[in-house]
GROMACS .gro file of N, CA, C and O in nm:
model
  260
    1MET      N    1  -2.194   1.862  -1.963
    1MET     CA    2  -2.107   1.967  -1.915
    1MET      C    3  -2.109   2.080  -2.016
    1MET      O    4  -2.091   2.060  -2.135
    2ALA      N    5  -2.128   2.200  -1.972
    2ALA     CA    6  -2.137   2.316  -2.060
    2ALA      C    7  -1.998   2.356  -2.110
    2ALA      O    8  -1.896   2.323  -2.049
    3GLU      N    9  -1.995   2.426  -2.220
    3GLU     CA   10  -1.867   2.469  -2.281
    3GLU      C   11  -1.787   2.556  -2.185
    3GLU      O   12  -1.665   2.544  -2.176
    4GLY      N   13  -1.855   2.644  -2.113
    4GLY     CA   14  -1.786   2.732  -2.017
    4GLY      C   15  -1.720   2.654  -1.905
    4GLY      O   16  -1.611   2.687  -1.859
    5GLU      N   17  -1.785   2.545  -1.861
    5GLU     CA   18  -1.728   2.462  -1.755
    5GLU      C   19  -1.603   2.391  -1.805
    5GLU      O   20  -1.506   2.377  -1.731
    6LYS      N   21  -1.605   2.341  -1.930
    6LYS     CA   22  -1.488   2.274  -1.985
    6LYS      C   23  -1.369   2.369  -1.993
    6LYS      O   24  -1.257   2.333  -1.959
    7ARG      N   25  -1.395   2.492  -2.040
    7ARG     CA   26  -1.289   2.592  -2.050
    7ARG      C   27  -1.235   2.625  -1.911
    7ARG      O   28  -1.114   2.638  -1.891
    8SER      N   29  -1.326   2.636  -1.815
    8SER     CA   30  -1.287   2.670  -1.679
    8SER      C   31  -1.201   2.558  -1.618
    8SER      O   32  -1.100   2.586  -1.553
    9MET      N   33  -1.240   2.433  -1.641
    9MET     CA   34  -1.162   2.320  -1.589
    9MET      C   35  -1.025   2.314  -1.655
    9MET      O   36  -0.924   2.289  -1.590
   10GLY      N   37  -1.020   2.339  -1.786
   10GLY     CA   38  -0.892   2.339  -1.857
   10GLY      C   39  -0.800   2.446  -1.804
   10GLY      O   40  -0.680   2.424  -1.783
   11LYS      N   41  -0.855   2.563  -1.778
   11LYS     CA   42  -0.776   2.674  -1.723
   11LYS      C   43  -0.724   2.639  -1.584
   11LYS      O   44  -0.608   2.666  -1.550
   12PHE      N   45  -0.810   2.576  -1.506
   12PHE     CA   46  -0.772   2.534  -1.371
   12PHE      C   47  -0.653   2.438  -1.376
   12PHE      O   48  -0.553   2.457  -1.306
   13PHE      N   49  -0.662   2.333  -1.460
   13PHE     CA   50  -0.555   2.234  -1.466
   13PHE      C   51  -0.427   2.290  -1.527
   13PHE      O   52  -0.317   2.251  -1.489
   14ARG      N   53  -0.437   2.384  -1.619
   14ARG     CA   54  -0.316   2.451  -1.670
   14ARG      C   55  -0.249   2.530  -1.558
   14ARG      O   56  -0.127   2.531  -1.544
   15GLY      N   57  -0.331   2.594  -1.475
   15GLY     CA   58  -0.278   2.667  -1.360
   15GLY      C   59  -0.211   2.574  -1.260
   15GLY      O   60  -0.105   2.607  -1.205
   16VAL      N   61  -0.272   2.458  -1.238
   16VAL     CA   62  -0.212   2.359  -1.146
   16VAL      C   63  -0.077   2.315  -1.200
   16VAL      O   64   0.022   2.308  -1.126
   17GLY      N   65  -0.071   2.286  -1.330
   17GLY     CA   66   0.056   2.244  -1.391
   17GLY      C   67   0.163   2.351  -1.376
   17GLY      O   68   0.279   2.321  -1.345
   18ALA      N   69   0.126   2.478  -1.397
   18ALA     CA   70   0.222   2.588  -1.385
   18ALA      C   71   0.272   2.600  -1.241
   18ALA      O   72   0.392   2.621  -1.218
   19GLU      N   73   0.183   2.584  -1.145
   19GLU     CA   74   0.224   2.593  -1.004
   19GLU      C   75   0.316   2.477  -0.966
   19GLU      O   76   0.410   2.494  -0.890
   20MET      N   77   0.286   2.356  -1.016
   20MET     CA   78   0.368   2.240  -0.983
   20MET      C   79   0.511   2.257  -1.034
   20MET      O   80   0.605   2.206  -0.973
   21LYS      N   81   0.530   2.328  -1.144
   21LYS     CA   82   0.665   2.352  -1.196
   21LYS      C   83   0.742   2.449  -1.108
   21LYS      O   84   0.865   2.449  -1.107
   22ARG      N   85   0.671   2.532  -1.033
   22ARG     CA   86   0.735   2.631  -0.946
   22ARG      C   87   0.769   2.576  -0.807
   22ARG      O   88   0.838   2.641  -0.730
   23VAL      N   89   0.721   2.455  -0.776
   23VAL     CA   90   0.744   2.397  -0.644
   23VAL      C   91   0.891   2.360  -0.628
   23VAL      O   92   0.954   2.308  -0.720
   24THR      N   93   0.947   2.389  -0.511
   24THR     CA   94   1.082   2.347  -0.478
   24THR      C   95   1.071   2.217  -0.398
   24THR      O   96   1.028   2.217  -0.283
   25TRP      N   97   1.107   2.107  -0.461
   25TRP     CA   98   1.095   1.977  -0.398
   25TRP      C   99   1.216   1.951  -0.309
   25TRP      O  100   1.328   1.991  -0.342
   26PRO      N  101   1.197   1.883  -0.194
   26PRO     CA  102   1.310   1.854  -0.105
   26PRO      C  103   1.404   1.751  -0.167
   26PRO      O  104   1.361   1.665  -0.244
   27THR      N  105   1.531   1.760  -0.129
   27THR     CA  106   1.628   1.660  -0.174
   27THR      C  107   1.605   1.531  -0.094
   27THR      O  108   1.532   1.530   0.006
   28ARG      N  109   1.669   1.425  -0.138
   28ARG     CA  110   1.656   1.296  -0.067
   28ARG      C  111   1.704   1.310   0.078
   28ARG      O  112   1.643   1.257   0.171
   29LYS      N  113   1.815   1.383   0.098
   29LYS     CA  114   1.869   1.401   0.233
   29LYS      C  115   1.771   1.478   0.321
   29LYS      O  116   1.748   1.442   0.437
   30GLU      N  117   1.713   1.585   0.268
   30GLU     CA  118   1.614   1.663   0.345
   30GLU      C  119   1.491   1.579   0.377
   30GLU      O  120   1.440   1.583   0.489
   31LEU      N  121   1.445   1.503   0.279
   31LEU     CA  122   1.326   1.420   0.298
   31LEU      C  123   1.350   1.315   0.406
   31LEU      O  124   1.264   1.291   0.491
   32THR      N  125   1.470   1.255   0.405
   32THR     CA  126   1.505   1.156   0.507
   32THR      C  127   1.507   1.222   0.645
   32THR      O  128   1.453   1.167   0.741
   33ARG      N  129   1.566   1.340   0.653
   33ARG     CA  130   1.573   1.412   0.782
   33ARG      C  131   1.433   1.446   0.832
   33ARG      O  132   1.400   1.425   0.950
   34TYR      N  133   1.348   1.497   0.744
   34TYR     CA  134   1.211   1.532   0.783
   34TYR      C  135   1.134   1.409   0.830
   34TYR      O  136   1.059   1.414   0.927
   35THR      N  137   1.153   1.299   0.758
   35THR     CA  138   1.084   1.175   0.795
   35THR      C  139   1.126   1.128   0.933
   35THR      O  140   1.043   1.088   1.015
   36LEU      N  141   1.257   1.133   0.960
   36LEU     CA  142   1.306   1.090   1.092
   36LEU      C  143   1.255   1.182   1.203
   36LEU      O  144   1.222   1.135   1.312
   37VAL      N  145   1.245   1.311   1.175
   37VAL     CA  146   1.192   1.404   1.275
   37VAL      C  147   1.046   1.371   1.305
   37VAL      O  148   1.004   1.367   1.422
   38VAL      N  149   0.967   1.344   1.202
   38VAL     CA  150   0.826   1.310   1.222
   38VAL      C  151   0.813   1.180   1.300
   38VAL      O  152   0.734   1.172   1.396
   39LEU      N  153   0.889   1.078   1.261
   39LEU     CA  154   0.880   0.949   1.333
   39LEU      C  155   0.925   0.964   1.478
   39LEU      O  156   0.863   0.906   1.568
   40GLY      N  157   1.031   1.040   1.503
   40GLY     CA  158   1.077   1.063   1.640
   40GLY      C  159   0.972   1.137   1.723
   40GLY      O  160   0.948   1.102   1.839
   41THR      N  161   0.908   1.235   1.663
   41THR     CA  162   0.804   1.310   1.733
   41THR      C  163   0.685   1.222   1.766
   41THR      O  164   0.633   1.225   1.878
   42VAL      N  165   0.643   1.141   1.669
   42VAL     CA  166   0.530   1.049   1.692
   42VAL      C  167   0.565   0.949   1.803
   42VAL      O  168   0.482   0.922   1.891
   43LEU      N  169   0.687   0.896   1.801
   43LEU     CA  170   0.730   0.801   1.904
   43LEU      C  171   0.729   0.868   2.041
   43LEU      O  172   0.677   0.811   2.138
   44PHE      N  173   0.785   0.988   2.050
   44PHE     CA  174   0.789   1.061   2.178
   44PHE      C  175   0.649   1.087   2.233
   44PHE      O  176   0.621   1.061   2.350
   45ILE      N  177   0.560   1.134   2.147
   45ILE     CA  178   0.424   1.165   2.190
   45ILE      C  179   0.350   1.038   2.231
   45ILE      O  180   0.276   1.037   2.330
   46SER      N  181   0.372   0.929   2.158
   46SER     CA  182   0.308   0.801   2.193
   46SER      C  183   0.352   0.753   2.330
   46SER      O  184   0.270   0.712   2.412
   47VAL      N  185   0.483   0.757   2.355
   47VAL     CA  186   0.534   0.714   2.486
   47VAL      C  187   0.483   0.806   2.596
   47VAL      O  188   0.440   0.760   2.703
   48PHE      N  189   0.483   0.936   2.570
   48PHE     CA  190   0.435   1.032   2.669
   48PHE      C  191   0.291   1.003   2.709
   48PHE      O  192   0.258   0.993   2.828
   49PHE      N  193   0.203   0.986   2.609
   49PHE     CA  194   0.062   0.962   2.641
   49PHE      C  195   0.040   0.824   2.702
   49PHE      O  196  -0.050   0.807   2.785
   50ALA      N  197   0.121   0.725   2.666
   50ALA     CA  198   0.110   0.593   2.730
   50ALA      C  199   0.144   0.605   2.879
   50ALA      O  200   0.075   0.546   2.963
   51LEU      N  201   0.249   0.681   2.910
   51LEU     CA  202   0.287   0.699   3.051
   51LEU      C  203   0.181   0.777   3.127
   51LEU      O  204   0.147   0.743   3.241
   52VAL      N  205   0.128   0.882   3.067
   52VAL     CA  206   0.022   0.961   3.131
   52VAL      C  207  -0.100   0.873   3.155
   52VAL      O  208  -0.161   0.875   3.262
   53ASP      N  209  -0.138   0.794   3.054
   53ASP     CA  210  -0.254   0.705   3.067
   53ASP      C  211  -0.233   0.603   3.179
   53ASP      O  212  -0.324   0.579   3.259
   54THR      N  213  -0.113   0.547   3.184
   54THR     CA  214  -0.084   0.450   3.289
   54THR      C  215  -0.091   0.516   3.427
   54THR      O  216  -0.148   0.459   3.521
   55GLY      N  217  -0.034   0.635   3.438
   55GLY     CA  218  -0.038   0.706   3.566
   55GLY      C  219  -0.179   0.739   3.610
   55GLY      O  220  -0.215   0.719   3.727
   56ILE      N  221  -0.261   0.786   3.519
   56ILE     CA  222  -0.400   0.819   3.553
   56ILE      C  223  -0.477   0.693   3.590
   56ILE      O  224  -0.556   0.693   3.685
   57SER      N  225  -0.454   0.584   3.517
   57SER     CA  226  -0.522   0.457   3.548
   57SER      C  227  -0.487   0.410   3.689
   57SER      O  228  -0.576   0.367   3.764
   58ARG      N  229  -0.358   0.415   3.723
   58ARG     CA  230  -0.316   0.373   3.859
   58ARG      C  231  -0.377   0.463   3.966
   58ARG      O  232  -0.418   0.417   4.072
   59LEU      N  233  -0.381   0.592   3.939
   59LEU     CA  234  -0.438   0.687   4.035
   59LEU      C  235  -0.586   0.659   4.056
   59LEU      O  236  -0.635   0.655   4.171
   60VAL      N  237  -0.660   0.634   3.950
   60VAL     CA  238  -0.803   0.605   3.962
   60VAL      C  239  -0.823   0.473   4.038
   60VAL      O  240  -0.912   0.463   4.123
   61ARG      N  241  -0.740   0.372   4.008
   61ARG     CA  242  -0.751   0.245   4.080
   61ARG      C  243  -0.723   0.263   4.229
   61ARG      O  244  -0.788   0.200   4.314
   62MET      N  245  -0.625   0.348   4.263
   62MET     CA  246  -0.595   0.373   4.405
   62MET      C  247  -0.713   0.441   4.473
   62MET      O  248  -0.748   0.407   4.585
   63ILE      N  249  -0.774   0.537   4.405
   63ILE     CA  250  -0.884   0.612   4.465
   63ILE      C  251  -1.008   0.521   4.481
   63ILE      O  252  -1.072   0.523   4.585
   64LEU      N  253  -1.036   0.442   4.378
   64LEU     CA  254  -1.156   0.357   4.383
   64LEU      C  255  -1.133   0.224   4.455
   64LEU      O  256  -1.229   0.163   4.501
   65GLY      N  257  -1.009   0.180   4.459
   65GLY     CA  258  -0.981   0.045   4.508
   65GLY      C  259  -0.959   0.036   4.651
   65GLY      O  260  -0.977  -0.046   4.728
   0.00000   0.00000   0.00000
């Protein structure tokens, strides 16, 4: 590894460290709320697509059967 690459990598990681200090992290309450929203959304979409899949399967069976 060349000297310039080492300096460049060091500068990059110092920049990453500086940015990480500026991040506003969510509180435990916010994180719990966000997690529940994501899980609820995934559950809703899963049920929706299961119902659509079942409906399309029945329709195809009626047409072909």
